[in-house]
PDB file of C-alpha atoms and ligand atoms in Angstrom:
ATOM      1  CA  UNK W   1     -12.543 -34.968  17.180  1.00  0.00           C
ATOM      2  CA  UNK W   2      -9.749 -36.423  15.130  1.00  0.00           C
ATOM      3  CA  UNK W   3      -6.709 -34.267  14.579  1.00  0.00           C
ATOM      4  CA  UNK W   4      -6.787 -34.547  10.810  1.00  0.00           C
ATOM      5  CA  UNK W   5     -10.434 -33.515  10.765  1.00  0.00           C
ATOM      6  CA  UNK W   6      -9.700 -30.487  12.963  1.00  0.00           C
ATOM      7  CA  UNK W   7      -6.886 -29.493  10.662  1.00  0.00           C
ATOM      8  CA  UNK W   8      -9.130 -29.834   7.649  1.00  0.00           C
ATOM      9  CA  UNK W   9     -11.929 -27.742   9.166  1.00  0.00           C
ATOM     10  CA  UNK W  10      -9.600 -24.961  10.285  1.00  0.00           C
ATOM     11  CA  UNK W  11      -7.677 -24.905   7.022  1.00  0.00           C
ATOM     12  CA  UNK W  12     -10.895 -24.782   5.031  1.00  0.00           C
ATOM     13  CA  UNK W  13     -12.140 -21.875   7.119  1.00  0.00           C
ATOM     14  CA  UNK W  14      -8.929 -19.949   6.473  1.00  0.00           C
ATOM     15  CA  UNK W  15      -9.053 -20.609   2.731  1.00  0.00           C
ATOM     16  CA  UNK W  16     -12.636 -19.380   2.571  1.00  0.00           C
ATOM     17  CA  UNK W  17     -12.129 -16.331   4.796  1.00  0.00           C
ATOM     18  CA  UNK W  18      -9.252 -14.177   3.750  1.00  0.00           C
ATOM     19  CA  UNK W  19      -9.793 -11.853   6.709  1.00  0.00           C
ATOM     20  CA  UNK W  20      -6.579 -12.821   8.544  1.00  0.00           C
ATOM     21  CA  UNK W  21      -8.307 -13.986  11.733  1.00  0.00           C
ATOM     22  CA  UNK W  22      -6.717 -14.548  15.135  1.00  0.00           C
ATOM     23  CA  UNK W  23      -7.046 -17.937  16.852  1.00  0.00           C
ATOM     24  CA  UNK W  24      -9.936 -16.508  18.893  1.00  0.00           C
ATOM     25  CA  UNK W  25     -11.696 -15.363  15.703  1.00  0.00           C
ATOM     26  CA  UNK W  26     -11.369 -18.844  14.185  1.00  0.00           C
ATOM     27  CA  UNK W  27     -12.613 -20.454  17.376  1.00  0.00           C
ATOM     28  CA  UNK W  28     -15.606 -18.118  17.617  1.00  0.00           C
ATOM     29  CA  UNK W  29     -16.530 -18.751  13.994  1.00  0.00           C
ATOM     30  CA  UNK W  30     -16.368 -22.540  14.264  1.00  0.00           C
ATOM     31  CA  UNK W  31     -17.528 -23.318  17.797  1.00  0.00           C
ATOM     32  CA  UNK W  32     -21.251 -23.364  16.984  1.00  0.00           C
ATOM     33  CA  UNK W  33     -20.878 -25.871  14.205  1.00  0.00           C
ATOM     34  CA  UNK W  34     -18.210 -27.876  16.045  1.00  0.00           C
ATOM     35  CA  UNK W  35     -18.973 -27.782  19.786  1.00  0.00           C
ATOM     36  CA  UNK W  36     -16.163 -30.242  20.573  1.00  0.00           C
ATOM     37  CA  UNK W  37     -13.549 -27.808  19.327  1.00  0.00           C
ATOM     38  CA  UNK W  38     -11.571 -26.009  22.052  1.00  0.00           C
ATOM     39  CA  UNK W  39      -9.608 -22.782  21.844  1.00  0.00           C
ATOM     40  CA  UNK W  40      -6.473 -24.701  22.840  1.00  0.00           C
ATOM     41  CA  UNK W  41      -6.935 -27.045  19.895  1.00  0.00           C
ATOM     42  CA  UNK W  42      -7.466 -24.157  17.499  1.00  0.00           C
ATOM     43  CA  UNK W  43      -4.270 -22.503  18.794  1.00  0.00           C
ATOM     44  CA  UNK W  44      -2.268 -25.682  18.472  1.00  0.00           C
ATOM     45  CA  UNK W  45      -3.593 -26.516  15.027  1.00  0.00           C
ATOM     46  CA  UNK W  46      -2.992 -23.006  13.662  1.00  0.00           C
ATOM     47  CA  UNK W  47       0.546 -22.934  15.027  1.00  0.00           C
ATOM     48  CA  UNK W  48       1.345 -26.382  13.647  1.00  0.00           C
ATOM     49  CA  UNK W  49       0.035 -25.367  10.220  1.00  0.00           C
ATOM     50  CA  UNK W  50       2.119 -22.182  10.389  1.00  0.00           C
ATOM     51  CA  UNK W  51       5.241 -24.050  11.544  1.00  0.00           C
ATOM     52  CA  UNK W  52       4.928 -26.247   8.463  1.00  0.00           C
ATOM     53  CA  UNK W  53       4.476 -23.280   6.138  1.00  0.00           C
ATOM     54  CA  UNK W  54       0.965 -24.370   5.187  1.00  0.00           C
ATOM     55  CA  UNK W  55      -0.449 -21.059   6.410  1.00  0.00           C
ATOM     56  CA  UNK W  56       1.111 -17.692   7.264  1.00  0.00           C
ATOM     57  CA  UNK W  57       1.344 -16.275  10.784  1.00  0.00           C
ATOM     58  CA  UNK W  58       2.155 -12.656  11.489  1.00  0.00           C
ATOM     59  CA  UNK W  59       1.700 -10.118  14.245  1.00  0.00           C
ATOM     60  CA  UNK W  60      -0.540  -7.065  14.144  1.00  0.00           C
ATOM     61  CA  UNK W  61      -0.960  -4.981  17.288  1.00  0.00           C
ATOM     62  CA  UNK W  62       0.887  -7.698  19.207  1.00  0.00           C
ATOM     63  CA  UNK W  63      -1.585 -10.403  18.228  1.00  0.00           C
ATOM     64  CA  UNK W  64      -0.968 -13.279  15.883  1.00  0.00           C
ATOM     65  CA  UNK W  65      -3.085 -13.423  12.766  1.00  0.00           C
ATOM     66  CA  UNK W  66      -3.328 -16.347  10.373  1.00  0.00           C
ATOM     67  CA  UNK W  67      -3.613 -16.457   6.622  1.00  0.00           C
ATOM     68  CA  UNK W  68      -4.604 -19.391   4.427  1.00  0.00           C
ATOM     69  CA  UNK W  69      -3.087 -17.668   1.405  1.00  0.00           C
ATOM     70  CA  UNK W  70       0.423 -18.898   2.046  1.00  0.00           C
ATOM     71  CA  UNK W  71       2.400 -17.220  -0.697  1.00  0.00           C
ATOM     72  CA  UNK W  72       4.467 -14.425   0.786  1.00  0.00           C
ATOM     73  CA  UNK W  73       2.714 -11.119   0.301  1.00  0.00           C
ATOM     74  CA  UNK W  74       2.375  -7.723   1.928  1.00  0.00           C
ATOM     75  CA  UNK W  75      -0.374  -6.715   4.316  1.00  0.00           C
ATOM     76  CA  UNK W  76      -2.093  -3.465   5.099  1.00  0.00           C
ATOM     77  CA  UNK W  77      -3.791  -2.949   8.457  1.00  0.00           C
ATOM     78  CA  UNK W  78      -6.455  -0.226   8.653  1.00  0.00           C
ATOM     79  CA  UNK W  79      -6.314   1.456  12.041  1.00  0.00           C
ATOM     80  CA  UNK W  80      -9.849   2.736  11.604  1.00  0.00           C
ATOM     81  CA  UNK W  81     -11.872  -0.335  10.563  1.00  0.00           C
ATOM     82  CA  UNK W  82      -9.322  -2.872  11.917  1.00  0.00           C
ATOM     83  CA  UNK W  83      -9.334  -4.898   8.730  1.00  0.00           C
ATOM     84  CA  UNK W  84      -6.207  -6.495   7.305  1.00  0.00           C
ATOM     85  CA  UNK W  85      -5.923  -6.400   3.528  1.00  0.00           C
ATOM     86  CA  UNK W  86      -3.694  -8.330   1.173  1.00  0.00           C
ATOM     87  CA  UNK W  87      -1.502  -6.126  -0.977  1.00  0.00           C
ATOM     88  CA  UNK W  88      -1.009  -8.014  -4.167  1.00  0.00           C
ATOM     89  CA  UNK W  89       0.239  -6.808  -7.493  1.00  0.00           C
ATOM     90  CA  UNK W  90       2.901  -7.817  -9.975  1.00  0.00           C
ATOM     91  CA  UNK W  91       4.568  -4.466  -9.492  1.00  0.00           C
ATOM     92  CA  UNK W  92       4.751  -4.805  -5.709  1.00  0.00           C
ATOM     93  CA  UNK W  93       6.093  -8.349  -6.030  1.00  0.00           C
ATOM     94  CA  UNK W  94       8.790  -7.082  -8.375  1.00  0.00           C
ATOM     95  CA  UNK W  95       9.778  -4.390  -5.877  1.00  0.00           C
ATOM     96  CA  UNK W  96       9.896  -6.856  -2.991  1.00  0.00           C
ATOM     97  CA  UNK W  97      11.957  -9.324  -5.001  1.00  0.00           C
ATOM     98  CA  UNK W  98      14.429  -6.592  -5.808  1.00  0.00           C
ATOM     99  CA  UNK W  99      14.718  -5.671  -2.098  1.00  0.00           C
ATOM    100  CA  UNK W 100      15.286  -9.350  -1.230  1.00  0.00           C
ATOM    101  CA  UNK W 101      17.976  -9.654  -3.901  1.00  0.00           C
ATOM    102  CA  UNK W 102      19.741  -6.593  -2.509  1.00  0.00           C
ATOM    103  CA  UNK W 103      19.716  -8.052   1.008  1.00  0.00           C
ATOM    104  CA  UNK W 104      20.868 -11.465  -0.185  1.00  0.00           C
ATOM    105  CA  UNK W 105      23.783  -9.907  -2.092  1.00  0.00           C
ATOM    106  CA  UNK W 106      25.607  -9.706   1.226  1.00  0.00           C
ATOM    107  CA  UNK W 107      25.427 -13.494   1.597  1.00  0.00           C
ATOM    108  CA  UNK W 108      22.332 -13.713   3.778  1.00  0.00           C
ATOM    109  CA  UNK W 109      19.361 -15.853   2.768  1.00  0.00           C
ATOM    110  CA  UNK W 110      15.800 -14.846   3.521  1.00  0.00           C
ATOM    111  CA  UNK W 111      13.320 -17.618   4.281  1.00  0.00           C
ATOM    112  CA  UNK W 112      10.341 -15.544   5.262  1.00  0.00           C
ATOM    113  CA  UNK W 113       9.187 -12.000   5.841  1.00  0.00           C
ATOM    114  CA  UNK W 114       6.131 -10.342   7.279  1.00  0.00           C
ATOM    115  CA  UNK W 115       5.552  -6.781   6.263  1.00  0.00           C
ATOM    116  CA  UNK W 116       2.462  -5.034   7.600  1.00  0.00           C
ATOM    117  CA  UNK W 117       1.719  -1.426   6.743  1.00  0.00           C
ATOM    118  CA  UNK W 118      -0.407   0.449   9.276  1.00  0.00           C
ATOM    119  CA  UNK W 119      -2.660   3.224   8.045  1.00  0.00           C
ATOM    120  CA  UNK W 120      -6.117   4.109   6.793  1.00  0.00           C
ATOM    121  CA  UNK W 121      -7.707   2.151   3.945  1.00  0.00           C
ATOM    122  CA  UNK W 122      -9.224   3.807   0.871  1.00  0.00           C
ATOM    123  CA  UNK W 123     -12.764   3.176   2.077  1.00  0.00           C
ATOM    124  CA  UNK W 124     -12.165   4.801   5.471  1.00  0.00           C
ATOM    125  CA  UNK W 125     -10.340   7.690   3.787  1.00  0.00           C
ATOM    126  CA  UNK W 126     -13.529   8.478   1.849  1.00  0.00           C
ATOM    127  CA  UNK W 127     -15.607   8.814   5.014  1.00  0.00           C
TER     128      UNK W 127
HETATM  129 ZN1   ZN B   1     -10.577   0.989   6.899  1.00  0.00          ZN
HETATM  130 ZN1   ZN B   2      -2.795 -12.116   3.539  1.00  0.00          ZN
END
């Protein structure tokens, strides 16, 4: 399979599934439809996309997860249902920007951040 096609397929999958999959998850989801795809290729493609800032890569429980929504945002990992949620709101973004400004006041520049909160999601808290 051509490299550009592999990239396209994997990127499309990530854009359509905002579940923050690992490389194994992506491979498992695509292998039936694309039997020529290998886990090594999926790894390489995901890491290349992340290196270029096209997708996000961050660690949860010592495993890398990937995110097609590449604007910096916060994540919440539910330790009960194992799902990773996006935390998005204008208010949160304002708070994060103010934290970044405070850090950068000392002369540092921040290029990326990966904040993951661990806890129990609202759905699991109801049960
Ligand atoms: Zn949950
Ligand atoms: Zn996300």
